[in-house]
Backbone as JSON, one array per atom type, in Angstrom:
{
  "sequence": "XXXXXXXXXXXXXXXXXXXXXXXXXXXXXXXXXXXXXXXXXXXXXXXXXXXXXXXXXXXXXXXXXXXXXXXXXXXXXXXXXXXXXXXXXXXXXXXXXXXXXXXXXXXXXXXXXXXXXXXXXXXXXXXXXXXXXXXXXXXXXXXXXXXXXXXXXXXXXXXXXXXXXXXXXXXXXXXXXXXXXXXXXXXXXXXXXXXXXXXXXXXXXXXXXXXXXXXXXXXXXXXXXXXXXXXXXXXXXXXXXXXXXXXXXXXXXXXXXXXXXXXXXXXXXXXXX",
  "N": [[47.74, 38.32, 120.29], [46.29, 36.66, 122.71], [46.75, 38.55, 125.08], [46.39, 40.01, 128.02], [47.08, 42.47, 130.43], [48.8, 40.5, 133.17], [48.2, 37.75, 132.52], [47.88, 35.18, 130.09], [45.91, 33.42, 127.09], [47.05, 30.47, 126.91], [47.64, 29.08, 124.24], [47.95, 30.32, 121.36], [47.61, 31.31, 118.23], [50.57, 31.22, 116.35], [53.61, 33.76, 115.99], [54.69, 33.91, 113.73], [56.33, 33.27, 110.63], [59.27, 32.02, 110.68], [59.6, 31.17, 113.36], [57.62, 28.6, 113.35], [59.4, 27.23, 111.43], [62.13, 26.88, 112.25], [60.9, 25.47, 114.8], [60.28, 23.33, 113.52], [62.97, 21.88, 113.17], [64.78, 20.97, 115.9], [64.78, 18.63, 117.44], [64.75, 18.44, 120.14], [62.94, 19.84, 121.19], [60.44, 20.92, 123.6], [56.8, 20.58, 125.38], [56.72, 22.47, 128.23], [58.48, 20.88, 130.22], [57.3, 18.77, 129.54], [57.11, 15.15, 128.48], [58.19, 12.8, 125.52], [55.61, 11.41, 123.75], [54.96, 8.3, 123.58], [54.29, 6.68, 120.33], [51.27, 6.62, 118.87], [49.85, 6.51, 120.96], [47.89, 8.3, 121.9], [45.49, 8.51, 120.48], [43.21, 10.52, 120.09], [44.23, 12.58, 119.1], [44.58, 15.75, 117.53], [45.84, 17.97, 115.48], [45.7, 21.28, 114.77], [45.84, 22.84, 111.79], [47.36, 24.95, 109.6], [47.97, 26.94, 106.25], [49.81, 26.51, 103.25], [52.28, 26.45, 101.62], [54.34, 26.75, 103.84], [53.74, 25.33, 106.7], [51.52, 25.8, 109.62], [50.86, 25.85, 113.01], [48.09, 25.85, 114.61], [46.03, 24.9, 116.74], [45.83, 22.65, 119.16], [43.47, 19.96, 119.33], [40.74, 17.3, 120.17], [39.52, 14.7, 119.16], [36.32, 13.31, 118.81], [33.83, 12.28, 117.74], [33.46, 10.8, 114.55], [33.39, 12.36, 112.52], [33.17, 15.05, 114.43], [35.52, 17.38, 115.95], [36.89, 18.55, 119.19], [37.67, 21.54, 120.69], [38.73, 24.63, 122.02], [37.03, 27.53, 121.75], [38.39, 29.9, 121.19], [40.4, 29.26, 119.76], [39.21, 28.73, 117.27], [37.89, 31.36, 116.4], [40.61, 32.91, 115.82], [41.4, 31.79, 113.14], [38.85, 32.66, 111.99], [37.41, 34.76, 110.02], [35.51, 37.43, 109.0], [33.11, 35.99, 108.55], [33.41, 33.88, 107.98], [35.35, 30.57, 107.88], [38.63, 29.98, 107.51], [39.82, 28.85, 104.44], [42.18, 27.32, 104.43], [42.17, 26.2, 106.83], [43.13, 22.9, 108.24], [42.71, 19.35, 110.02], [44.65, 17.82, 111.37], [45.02, 14.31, 111.98], [46.37, 11.11, 114.3], [48.87, 11.25, 114.05], [51.92, 11.81, 115.51], [53.47, 14.04, 115.21], [53.16, 17.43, 114.54], [53.47, 18.39, 111.39], [53.42, 16.21, 109.76], [52.99, 13.49, 108.4], [50.21, 10.92, 109.08], [46.71, 11.59, 108.43], [45.35, 14.44, 106.78], [42.34, 16.66, 106.83], [39.73, 18.85, 105.71], [37.76, 21.61, 106.77], [34.61, 21.6, 107.06], [32.5, 23.3, 108.32], [32.29, 25.04, 111.36], [31.18, 25.02, 114.52], [30.48, 27.03, 117.42], [30.5, 28.01, 120.82], [27.8, 29.92, 121.8], [27.8, 31.9, 123.9], [30.27, 32.76, 124.01], [32.84, 34.59, 125.26], [35.42, 36.9, 124.72], [36.73, 38.6, 126.05], [36.47, 38.11, 128.54], [37.13, 35.32, 128.65], [35.52, 33.27, 128.89], [33.09, 30.33, 128.15], [34.73, 29.02, 126.36], [34.83, 26.98, 124.39], [34.08, 24.97, 121.26], [33.36, 23.29, 118.14], [34.56, 21.51, 115.51], [33.45, 20.33, 112.37], [34.3, 18.27, 110.13], [34.59, 17.9, 106.65], [34.72, 15.29, 105.46], [34.43, 11.97, 106.74], [36.26, 10.89, 108.99], [38.3, 8.33, 108.95], [38.33, 5.44, 111.41], [41.23, 4.09, 113.04], [43.89, 2.24, 114.62], [45.43, 4.23, 115.01], [43.85, 6.72, 115.1], [41.09, 7.25, 116.71], [38.07, 8.17, 118.69], [37.87, 10.01, 121.37], [36.47, 9.25, 125.05], [33.92, 11.06, 126.5], [33.91, 12.73, 129.66], [31.41, 13.76, 131.76], [31.22, 14.23, 134.36], [31.49, 16.37, 137.76], [34.51, 17.42, 138.34], [36.69, 17.46, 140.93], [38.83, 18.22, 143.02], [42.66, 16.61, 143.12], [42.39, 14.63, 140.96], [44.34, 12.53, 139.34], [45.84, 13.19, 135.84], [46.18, 13.73, 132.23], [47.7, 16.01, 129.92], [48.65, 16.41, 126.2], [50.53, 18.14, 123.86], [51.41, 19.76, 121.22], [52.47, 22.39, 122.19], [54.44, 25.5, 123.07], [58.03, 25.24, 124.15], [58.91, 27.2, 126.39], [58.33, 30.78, 126.75], [57.25, 32.67, 123.89], [59.2, 30.68, 122.28], [60.3, 28.12, 120.6], [58.19, 25.77, 118.83], [56.83, 22.24, 119.6], [58.22, 19.8, 118.01], [57.09, 17.48, 117.53], [54.78, 15.19, 119.07], [54.3, 15.88, 122.74], [53.76, 14.88, 125.9], [52.32, 15.76, 129.24], [52.31, 14.8, 132.69], [49.18, 15.76, 134.99], [47.48, 17.1, 137.8], [44.26, 17.42, 138.92], [43.13, 20.72, 140.48], [41.56, 21.42, 143.61], [39.14, 23.65, 143.55], [38.66, 26.37, 144.78], [41.54, 26.48, 146.28], [42.77, 26.72, 143.67], [42.09, 29.23, 143.18], [43.05, 31.2, 144.65], [45.41, 30.88, 144.12], [45.44, 31.75, 141.55], [44.83, 34.33, 142.18], [46.35, 35.65, 143.75], [48.82, 35.64, 141.92], [48.09, 36.63, 140.21], [47.16, 40.1, 139.95], [45.16, 41.5, 138.73], [43.39, 39.75, 138.02], [40.69, 39.84, 138.87], [39.46, 41.96, 137.03], [38.98, 40.93, 134.43], [39.56, 38.18, 132.76], [38.51, 36.32, 135.12], [38.55, 33.52, 137.37], [36.53, 30.58, 136.92], [34.81, 28.45, 138.83], [32.68, 26.9, 138.51], [32.45, 26.67, 135.56], [34.9, 26.04, 134.71], [37.89, 24.33, 135.29], [41.17, 23.88, 137.01], [44.32, 22.36, 136.91], [47.49, 21.17, 137.59], [51.04, 20.9, 137.82], [54.27, 21.04, 138.62], [56.31, 23.44, 139.72], [57.91, 25.06, 136.63], [56.43, 23.02, 135.09], [53.7, 22.52, 132.31], [51.3, 23.55, 130.49], [51.49, 25.09, 127.15], [51.67, 28.7, 124.82], [50.03, 27.02, 122.1], [49.43, 24.97, 122.89], [46.37, 25.07, 123.51], [43.18, 24.19, 123.07], [43.23, 21.21, 123.51], [43.02, 18.25, 124.77], [42.43, 17.92, 128.11], [42.45, 14.82, 129.96], [41.55, 12.29, 132.31], [43.81, 10.07, 134.62], [43.08, 7.09, 134.85], [41.51, 6.41, 133.43], [41.18, 7.15, 130.78], [39.44, 8.99, 129.82], [38.35, 12.22, 128.63], [37.98, 15.28, 130.36], [38.01, 17.92, 130.13], [39.4, 20.74, 128.38], [42.28, 22.9, 127.11], [42.95, 26.01, 128.18], [43.21, 29.09, 129.41], [46.03, 30.68, 130.66], [48.51, 31.56, 133.41], [51.03, 33.0, 132.08], [54.03, 31.06, 131.02], [54.21, 27.48, 132.75], [54.91, 29.11, 135.3], [54.35, 28.2, 138.1], [52.16, 28.49, 138.44], [48.38, 27.31, 138.78], [46.86, 25.98, 135.7], [44.21, 26.4, 133.37], [41.4, 24.98, 132.62], [38.17, 24.36, 130.33], [35.65, 23.26, 132.04], [34.0, 20.44, 131.21], [31.91, 18.83, 132.23], [30.57, 21.2, 132.16], [29.25, 22.02, 130.23], [27.6, 19.91, 128.95], [25.12, 19.26, 128.18], [25.38, 21.37, 125.98], [27.05, 20.13, 124.07], [26.22, 17.73, 123.09], [23.68, 18.58, 122.19], [24.83, 19.92, 120.0], [26.44, 17.85, 118.46], [24.31, 16.44, 117.76], [23.2, 17.96, 116.04], [22.92, 18.98, 112.35], [24.83, 17.38, 109.89]],
  "CA": [[48.11, 37.13, 121.11], [45.12, 37.45, 124.16], [47.41, 39.2, 125.88], [45.84, 40.83, 128.9], [48.22, 42.26, 131.69], [49.47, 39.5, 133.45], [47.04, 36.79, 132.03], [47.42, 35.41, 128.44], [45.28, 32.82, 126.77], [47.63, 29.09, 127.29], [47.97, 28.3, 122.84], [47.46, 31.03, 120.26], [48.3, 31.53, 116.68], [52.44, 31.37, 116.8], [53.61, 35.06, 115.62], [55.46, 34.32, 112.49], [56.89, 31.92, 110.06], [60.6, 31.71, 110.87], [59.54, 30.43, 114.73], [57.89, 27.35, 112.86], [59.95, 26.83, 110.72], [62.91, 26.38, 113.47], [60.57, 24.2, 115.66], [60.6, 21.77, 112.99], [64.24, 21.38, 113.19], [65.06, 20.72, 116.61], [64.49, 17.34, 117.77], [64.66, 18.68, 121.74], [61.56, 20.59, 121.73], [59.14, 20.24, 124.47], [56.32, 20.97, 126.64], [57.35, 22.72, 129.24], [58.42, 19.9, 131.67], [56.87, 17.48, 129.08], [58.59, 13.82, 127.57], [57.92, 12.32, 124.09], [54.47, 10.96, 123.88], [54.7, 6.67, 122.42], [53.82, 6.82, 118.99], [50.04, 6.11, 118.8], [49.75, 6.29, 122.18], [47.35, 8.96, 122.22], [44.99, 8.58, 119.09], [42.35, 11.38, 119.62], [45.03, 13.86, 119.04], [44.57, 16.67, 116.94], [46.56, 19.11, 115.14], [44.74, 22.48, 114.07], [47.18, 24.0, 111.25], [46.73, 26.02, 107.87], [49.04, 27.23, 105.7], [50.18, 25.61, 101.82], [53.7, 25.58, 101.5], [54.16, 26.48, 105.01], [52.3, 24.78, 107.76], [51.5, 26.43, 110.81], [50.37, 25.46, 113.85], [47.07, 27.19, 115.43], [46.21, 24.75, 118.68], [45.35, 21.33, 119.49], [41.81, 19.47, 119.6], [40.72, 16.28, 120.25], [38.47, 13.5, 118.02], [35.02, 13.4, 119.42], [33.27, 11.22, 116.41], [34.19, 10.6, 113.09], [32.94, 13.89, 111.77], [33.79, 16.21, 115.3], [36.43, 17.44, 116.69], [36.75, 19.28, 120.0], [38.74, 22.44, 120.8], [38.93, 26.06, 122.26], [36.26, 28.39, 121.03], [39.45, 31.1, 120.87], [41.47, 28.54, 118.63], [38.39, 29.02, 116.14], [38.25, 32.56, 116.07], [42.39, 32.58, 115.18], [40.92, 30.93, 111.92], [37.52, 32.68, 110.93], [37.55, 36.17, 109.07], [34.3, 37.4, 107.99], [31.78, 35.8, 108.47], [33.81, 31.94, 107.3], [36.57, 29.92, 108.66], [40.53, 29.98, 106.66], [40.02, 27.87, 103.48], [43.66, 26.55, 104.63], [42.19, 25.32, 107.75], [42.88, 21.8, 108.39], [42.63, 18.74, 111.14], [45.52, 16.66, 110.67], [44.81, 13.26, 112.6], [46.79, 9.84, 113.61], [50.42, 11.55, 113.82], [52.59, 12.32, 116.45], [54.29, 15.19, 114.36], [51.66, 18.22, 113.79], [53.74, 18.66, 110.19], [53.69, 15.36, 109.16], [52.25, 12.09, 108.54], [48.9, 10.97, 109.46], [45.8, 12.24, 107.71], [44.49, 16.25, 106.57], [41.23, 16.8, 106.7], [39.38, 20.07, 105.28], [37.13, 21.75, 108.15], [33.39, 22.28, 106.11], [32.07, 24.39, 109.64], [32.45, 25.58, 113.06], [30.03, 25.26, 116.26], [31.66, 27.94, 118.5], [29.54, 28.15, 121.73], [27.14, 31.23, 121.47], [28.07, 32.68, 124.76], [31.96, 32.98, 123.87], [33.55, 35.92, 125.16], [36.85, 36.61, 124.52], [37.31, 39.05, 126.92], [36.25, 36.88, 130.22], [37.34, 33.92, 128.17], [34.54, 32.31, 129.62], [32.49, 29.61, 127.33], [35.81, 28.91, 125.56], [34.71, 26.2, 123.72], [33.6, 24.9, 120.3], [33.09, 21.84, 117.39], [35.32, 22.09, 114.41], [33.11, 19.4, 111.77], [35.13, 17.63, 109.2], [33.86, 17.5, 105.27], [34.59, 14.34, 105.38], [34.37, 11.17, 107.84], [37.57, 10.32, 109.69], [37.92, 6.26, 109.27], [38.95, 5.35, 112.48], [42.38, 3.22, 112.76], [44.52, 2.18, 115.5], [46.17, 5.48, 115.31], [42.6, 7.23, 114.9], [40.2, 7.1, 117.48], [37.66, 8.94, 119.1], [38.37, 9.98, 122.81], [35.15, 9.55, 125.31], [33.94, 12.93, 126.87], [33.5, 12.29, 130.71], [30.82, 14.81, 132.33], [31.46, 13.99, 135.99], [31.97, 17.3, 137.96], [35.98, 16.96, 138.43], [37.5, 18.17, 142.2], [40.66, 18.32, 143.19], [43.51, 15.7, 143.29], [42.46, 13.71, 140.23], [45.66, 12.67, 138.07], [45.28, 13.28, 134.49], [47.06, 14.32, 131.47], [47.48, 16.72, 128.85], [49.25, 16.34, 125.46], [50.57, 19.54, 123.0], [52.98, 20.6, 120.63], [53.03, 23.97, 122.63], [56.3, 26.16, 122.94], [58.79, 25.02, 125.87], [58.84, 28.5, 127.04], [57.25, 31.79, 125.75], [58.24, 32.96, 122.86], [60.22, 29.82, 122.18], [59.9, 27.42, 119.38], [56.85, 24.85, 119.04], [57.27, 20.94, 119.63], [57.83, 19.32, 116.75], [56.52, 16.18, 118.28], [53.94, 15.7, 120.58], [54.75, 15.94, 124.33], [52.58, 14.88, 127.15], [52.36, 16.01, 130.38], [50.77, 14.23, 133.83], [48.76, 17.33, 135.94], [46.73, 16.76, 138.72], [43.82, 18.71, 139.05], [42.7, 21.49, 141.57], [40.48, 22.38, 143.94], [38.25, 25.53, 142.59], [39.24, 27.32, 146.2], [42.91, 26.67, 145.92], [42.65, 27.5, 142.44], [41.37, 30.46, 142.66], [43.57, 31.64, 145.54], [46.34, 30.9, 143.39], [45.67, 32.89, 140.48], [44.23, 36.11, 142.28], [47.68, 35.88, 144.22], [49.86, 35.71, 141.18], [47.3, 38.01, 138.92], [46.4, 40.8, 140.7], [44.05, 42.03, 137.68], [42.42, 38.55, 137.43], [38.96, 40.37, 138.73], [39.1, 42.77, 135.98], [39.15, 40.2, 132.91], [39.66, 36.52, 133.19], [38.08, 35.8, 136.2], [38.3, 31.49, 137.63], [35.19, 30.16, 137.36], [35.05, 27.04, 138.93], [31.66, 25.81, 137.68], [32.82, 26.92, 134.27], [36.56, 26.1, 134.34], [38.61, 23.27, 136.06], [42.51, 23.6, 137.11], [45.61, 21.35, 137.4], [48.81, 21.85, 138.17], [51.99, 20.15, 137.94], [54.95, 20.99, 139.37], [56.63, 24.49, 138.87], [58.48, 24.26, 135.51], [56.15, 22.08, 133.63], [52.68, 23.15, 132.3], [51.23, 24.03, 129.04], [51.65, 26.91, 126.69], [51.07, 28.34, 123.41], [50.11, 25.59, 120.81], [48.13, 23.6, 123.62], [45.0, 25.16, 123.83], [42.2, 23.45, 122.56], [43.79, 20.22, 123.44], [42.41, 17.71, 125.89], [42.88, 16.83, 129.99], [42.21, 13.52, 130.38], [41.65, 11.41, 133.65], [44.69, 9.06, 133.67], [42.63, 6.47, 135.06], [40.06, 5.7, 132.76], [41.7, 7.81, 129.57], [38.39, 9.99, 129.25], [38.32, 13.54, 128.65], [37.44, 16.15, 131.29], [38.42, 19.84, 130.2], [40.16, 21.74, 127.59], [43.09, 23.91, 127.6], [42.18, 27.54, 127.74], [44.17, 29.84, 129.49], [46.47, 30.53, 132.11], [49.66, 32.56, 133.51], [52.25, 32.89, 131.53], [53.94, 29.51, 130.8], [55.31, 26.99, 133.58], [55.23, 29.61, 135.99], [54.12, 27.92, 139.51], [50.23, 28.25, 138.73], [47.68, 25.9, 137.87], [46.57, 26.35, 134.37], [42.89, 26.69, 133.38], [40.48, 24.25, 131.77], [37.48, 24.62, 130.12], [35.37, 22.09, 132.24], [33.39, 19.66, 130.52], [30.35, 18.72, 132.77], [29.54, 22.44, 132.43], [28.43, 21.47, 128.76], [26.99, 18.43, 128.75], [23.91, 19.9, 127.14], [25.94, 22.13, 124.6], [27.74, 19.31, 123.28], [25.26, 16.74, 123.27], [23.13, 18.99, 121.13], [25.52, 20.42, 118.81], [26.38, 16.91, 117.81], [22.47, 15.67, 117.06], [22.85, 18.91, 114.59], [23.2, 18.35, 111.08], [26.29, 17.34, 109.38]],
  "C": [[46.46, 37.63, 122.43], [45.8, 37.63, 125.29], [47.08, 40.52, 126.91], [46.45, 41.14, 130.26], [49.32, 41.09, 132.01], [49.23, 38.08, 132.76], [46.91, 37.06, 130.48], [46.8, 34.26, 127.83], [46.77, 31.35, 126.76], [47.81, 29.1, 125.29], [46.75, 29.17, 121.79], [47.92, 30.31, 118.57], [49.98, 31.96, 116.69], [52.77, 32.77, 115.63], [54.14, 35.16, 114.18], [56.65, 32.93, 111.88], [58.15, 31.36, 110.26], [60.41, 30.81, 112.27], [59.0, 28.84, 113.82], [59.06, 26.69, 112.05], [61.54, 25.95, 111.43], [62.31, 25.41, 114.59], [60.87, 22.85, 115.19], [62.2, 21.06, 112.82], [64.89, 21.16, 114.18], [64.1, 19.68, 117.2], [63.75, 17.29, 119.47], [63.51, 19.35, 121.98], [60.81, 19.7, 122.52], [58.65, 20.65, 124.79], [56.65, 21.19, 127.38], [56.88, 21.69, 130.12], [58.23, 18.38, 130.67], [58.12, 16.11, 128.47], [57.59, 13.39, 126.33], [56.82, 11.36, 124.2], [54.96, 9.94, 122.73], [54.21, 7.16, 120.97], [52.49, 5.75, 118.98], [48.96, 5.94, 119.95], [48.39, 7.41, 122.75], [46.25, 9.67, 120.56], [43.81, 8.97, 118.89], [42.96, 12.2, 119.27], [44.41, 14.56, 117.52], [45.35, 17.6, 116.78], [45.78, 19.88, 114.34], [45.87, 22.84, 113.23], [46.59, 24.84, 110.02], [48.32, 25.98, 107.36], [49.39, 26.37, 104.25], [51.88, 25.46, 101.9], [54.62, 25.75, 102.49], [53.02, 26.23, 106.07], [52.49, 25.9, 108.7], [50.12, 25.84, 111.93], [49.55, 25.81, 114.46], [46.91, 26.28, 116.64], [45.88, 22.99, 118.23], [43.98, 20.75, 119.79], [42.1, 18.17, 120.14], [39.44, 15.71, 118.97], [37.4, 12.95, 118.81], [34.0, 12.24, 118.57], [34.14, 11.61, 115.28], [33.83, 11.49, 112.4], [33.35, 14.94, 112.86], [34.84, 16.07, 115.73], [36.49, 18.86, 117.68], [37.8, 19.91, 120.3], [38.0, 23.79, 121.47], [38.11, 26.73, 121.28], [37.53, 29.86, 120.58], [40.36, 30.26, 119.67], [40.64, 28.61, 116.7], [38.38, 29.98, 115.51], [39.4, 33.19, 115.71], [42.28, 32.15, 113.87], [39.79, 31.62, 111.13], [38.14, 34.38, 110.78], [36.09, 36.62, 108.56], [33.34, 36.47, 107.5], [32.31, 33.8, 108.61], [35.46, 31.71, 108.11], [37.76, 29.97, 107.16], [39.82, 29.01, 105.97], [41.35, 27.08, 103.98], [43.63, 25.86, 105.78], [42.43, 23.74, 107.5], [43.11, 21.13, 109.58], [43.52, 17.59, 110.96], [45.51, 15.7, 112.39], [45.62, 11.99, 112.61], [48.38, 9.88, 113.21], [50.58, 11.9, 114.85], [53.4, 13.71, 116.05], [53.17, 16.27, 113.64], [52.25, 18.25, 112.43], [53.21, 17.57, 109.4], [53.47, 14.33, 109.35], [50.79, 12.15, 109.06], [47.64, 11.26, 108.54], [45.21, 13.8, 107.87], [43.34, 15.81, 106.33], [40.68, 18.1, 106.77], [38.22, 19.87, 106.39], [35.58, 22.85, 107.16], [32.3, 23.53, 107.4], [32.35, 24.05, 110.74], [31.0, 25.55, 113.98], [30.62, 26.18, 117.33], [30.32, 28.14, 119.66], [28.83, 29.97, 121.67], [27.01, 32.02, 122.24], [29.65, 32.72, 124.77], [31.96, 34.26, 124.28], [34.82, 35.99, 125.35], [37.62, 37.21, 125.59], [37.66, 38.68, 128.5], [37.15, 35.77, 129.9], [36.62, 32.95, 128.98], [33.75, 31.74, 128.11], [33.41, 29.02, 126.13], [35.34, 27.48, 125.03], [33.84, 25.77, 122.09], [33.91, 23.92, 119.65], [33.94, 22.47, 116.31], [34.06, 20.32, 113.43], [33.79, 19.29, 110.55], [34.14, 17.97, 107.57], [34.18, 16.36, 105.05], [35.07, 13.48, 106.62], [36.03, 10.41, 108.12], [38.0, 9.05, 109.6], [39.12, 6.54, 110.35], [39.81, 3.61, 112.48], [42.78, 2.51, 113.94], [45.67, 3.78, 116.38], [44.81, 6.76, 115.51], [41.24, 7.04, 115.58], [39.98, 7.85, 118.4], [37.78, 9.11, 120.86], [36.44, 9.97, 123.53], [35.21, 10.19, 126.24], [33.27, 12.45, 128.71], [32.29, 13.64, 131.78], [30.43, 15.05, 133.68], [31.99, 15.67, 136.37], [33.31, 16.74, 138.56], [36.24, 17.92, 139.79], [38.73, 17.89, 142.1], [41.68, 16.68, 143.13], [43.36, 14.54, 142.47], [43.98, 13.9, 139.05], [45.4, 12.51, 136.71], [46.53, 13.61, 133.31], [46.72, 15.08, 130.5], [48.45, 16.34, 127.52], [49.32, 17.58, 124.83], [52.09, 19.34, 122.22], [53.61, 22.09, 120.8], [54.69, 23.88, 122.44], [57.03, 25.46, 124.63], [58.8, 26.01, 126.8], [58.41, 29.32, 126.05], [57.82, 32.93, 125.6], [59.18, 32.18, 122.15], [59.32, 29.2, 120.95], [58.8, 26.16, 120.0], [57.73, 23.45, 119.38], [57.23, 20.0, 118.22], [57.26, 17.29, 116.61], [55.83, 16.03, 119.62], [54.65, 15.22, 121.94], [53.23, 15.62, 125.18], [52.98, 15.3, 128.55], [51.26, 15.42, 131.59], [50.63, 15.24, 135.07], [48.31, 16.09, 137.1], [45.76, 18.24, 139.2], [43.73, 19.34, 140.67], [42.0, 22.04, 142.24], [40.13, 23.8, 143.56], [38.95, 26.38, 143.81], [40.59, 27.79, 145.7], [43.23, 27.33, 144.9], [43.05, 29.04, 142.0], [41.99, 31.59, 143.76], [44.95, 31.63, 144.74], [46.15, 31.81, 142.41], [45.43, 34.0, 140.85], [45.46, 35.99, 143.1], [48.82, 36.12, 143.45], [49.87, 36.96, 140.4], [46.35, 38.68, 139.59], [45.2, 41.68, 140.33], [43.16, 41.13, 137.51], [40.9, 39.48, 137.51], [38.51, 41.37, 137.72], [38.7, 42.24, 134.62], [38.35, 38.55, 133.13], [39.27, 35.61, 134.58], [38.16, 34.13, 136.45], [37.18, 31.53, 137.43], [34.85, 28.49, 137.34], [34.15, 26.07, 138.67], [31.72, 25.69, 136.1], [33.79, 26.18, 133.72], [36.99, 24.99, 135.57], [40.34, 23.97, 136.14], [43.41, 22.91, 137.12], [46.84, 21.62, 136.88], [49.6, 20.39, 138.4], [53.13, 20.38, 139.24], [55.26, 22.71, 138.72], [57.81, 24.3, 137.78], [56.97, 23.44, 134.42], [54.71, 22.85, 133.8], [52.24, 23.61, 130.9], [51.32, 25.5, 128.61], [51.27, 27.24, 125.39], [51.18, 27.71, 122.44], [49.36, 24.56, 121.5], [47.05, 23.75, 123.67], [44.52, 24.44, 122.69], [42.25, 21.95, 122.57], [43.26, 19.55, 124.95], [43.31, 17.38, 126.9], [41.91, 15.8, 129.93], [42.1, 13.05, 131.8], [42.55, 10.06, 133.18], [44.11, 7.88, 134.2], [41.79, 5.21, 134.08], [40.42, 6.65, 131.27], [40.32, 9.07, 128.61], [38.62, 11.82, 129.37], [37.39, 14.69, 129.63], [37.47, 17.99, 131.26], [39.29, 19.64, 128.89], [40.73, 22.81, 127.9], [42.82, 25.09, 127.31], [42.84, 28.47, 127.83], [45.3, 29.7, 130.61], [47.74, 31.69, 132.48], [50.47, 32.29, 132.8], [52.48, 31.14, 131.07], [54.78, 28.48, 132.31], [55.37, 27.68, 134.69], [55.08, 29.41, 137.91], [52.57, 27.69, 139.8], [49.24, 27.58, 137.97], [46.91, 27.02, 136.48], [45.08, 26.08, 134.31], [42.37, 26.07, 132.22], [39.11, 24.81, 131.07], [36.37, 22.91, 131.08], [34.1, 21.29, 131.71], [32.09, 19.39, 131.02], [29.96, 20.05, 132.8], [28.82, 22.44, 130.84], [28.23, 20.62, 128.33], [25.95, 18.5, 128.25], [24.06, 20.4, 126.07], [26.18, 20.78, 123.78], [27.16, 18.28, 122.21], [24.28, 17.42, 121.63], [23.68, 19.99, 120.07], [26.13, 18.91, 118.28], [25.08, 15.99, 117.59], [22.39, 16.97, 116.01], [23.34, 18.02, 113.35], [24.63, 18.73, 111.13], [26.95, 18.06, 108.67]]
}
């Protein structure tokens, strides 16, 4: 896990098979403070999973073209060993349950930001290229990307299958949480007040990252990384779940700011399939 003093990334590979099995048995699991998403209401939602007989949830992601999934670089890192992706990695789309239903696709290759830094948690962005085209249906649709510089007080939402508490089970159903973006200065103050060692590693950078918050007791947690932060008014993606302070402890969560990576994303999408 990306555990560094009091900060840890809010979605990493879960620790053992038992926790995954337990998460599938509890129908009441929730993203911290979230609610069950209506079937088909988030058609861009992706579950990154691995495993053969027992499936493991890695992270979330978003469909941005019929061959490309946008996610966090640290999610890709977790299934990348000795110069290649795990052969068991799959992209699941078109379902509100990460472990069943929908369509599953293999991954041909990854495009991870060349300046991704796992220690400072900066440039935490990557793209997975599927082996086959993902056919578009009413349950599978790309999300539109918004490259505007996002300020505070923008009503937004995030969805995922992440843990309901630190070390707790995952959700077997897709959960959605409505949040509001937080001004850069306000977020910096909140993070630095609660995380005295922030200056040593994952210091919040308002040019590369944006913050969002709901209320204490609500927020993203392990399993939600890579998922899309979208504007509520137009359903356009503005961020990617990256890191935070514990889970729902009354501190804003930190997202990759898409506006900072407009050129990188466009260049990645224009490359070979």
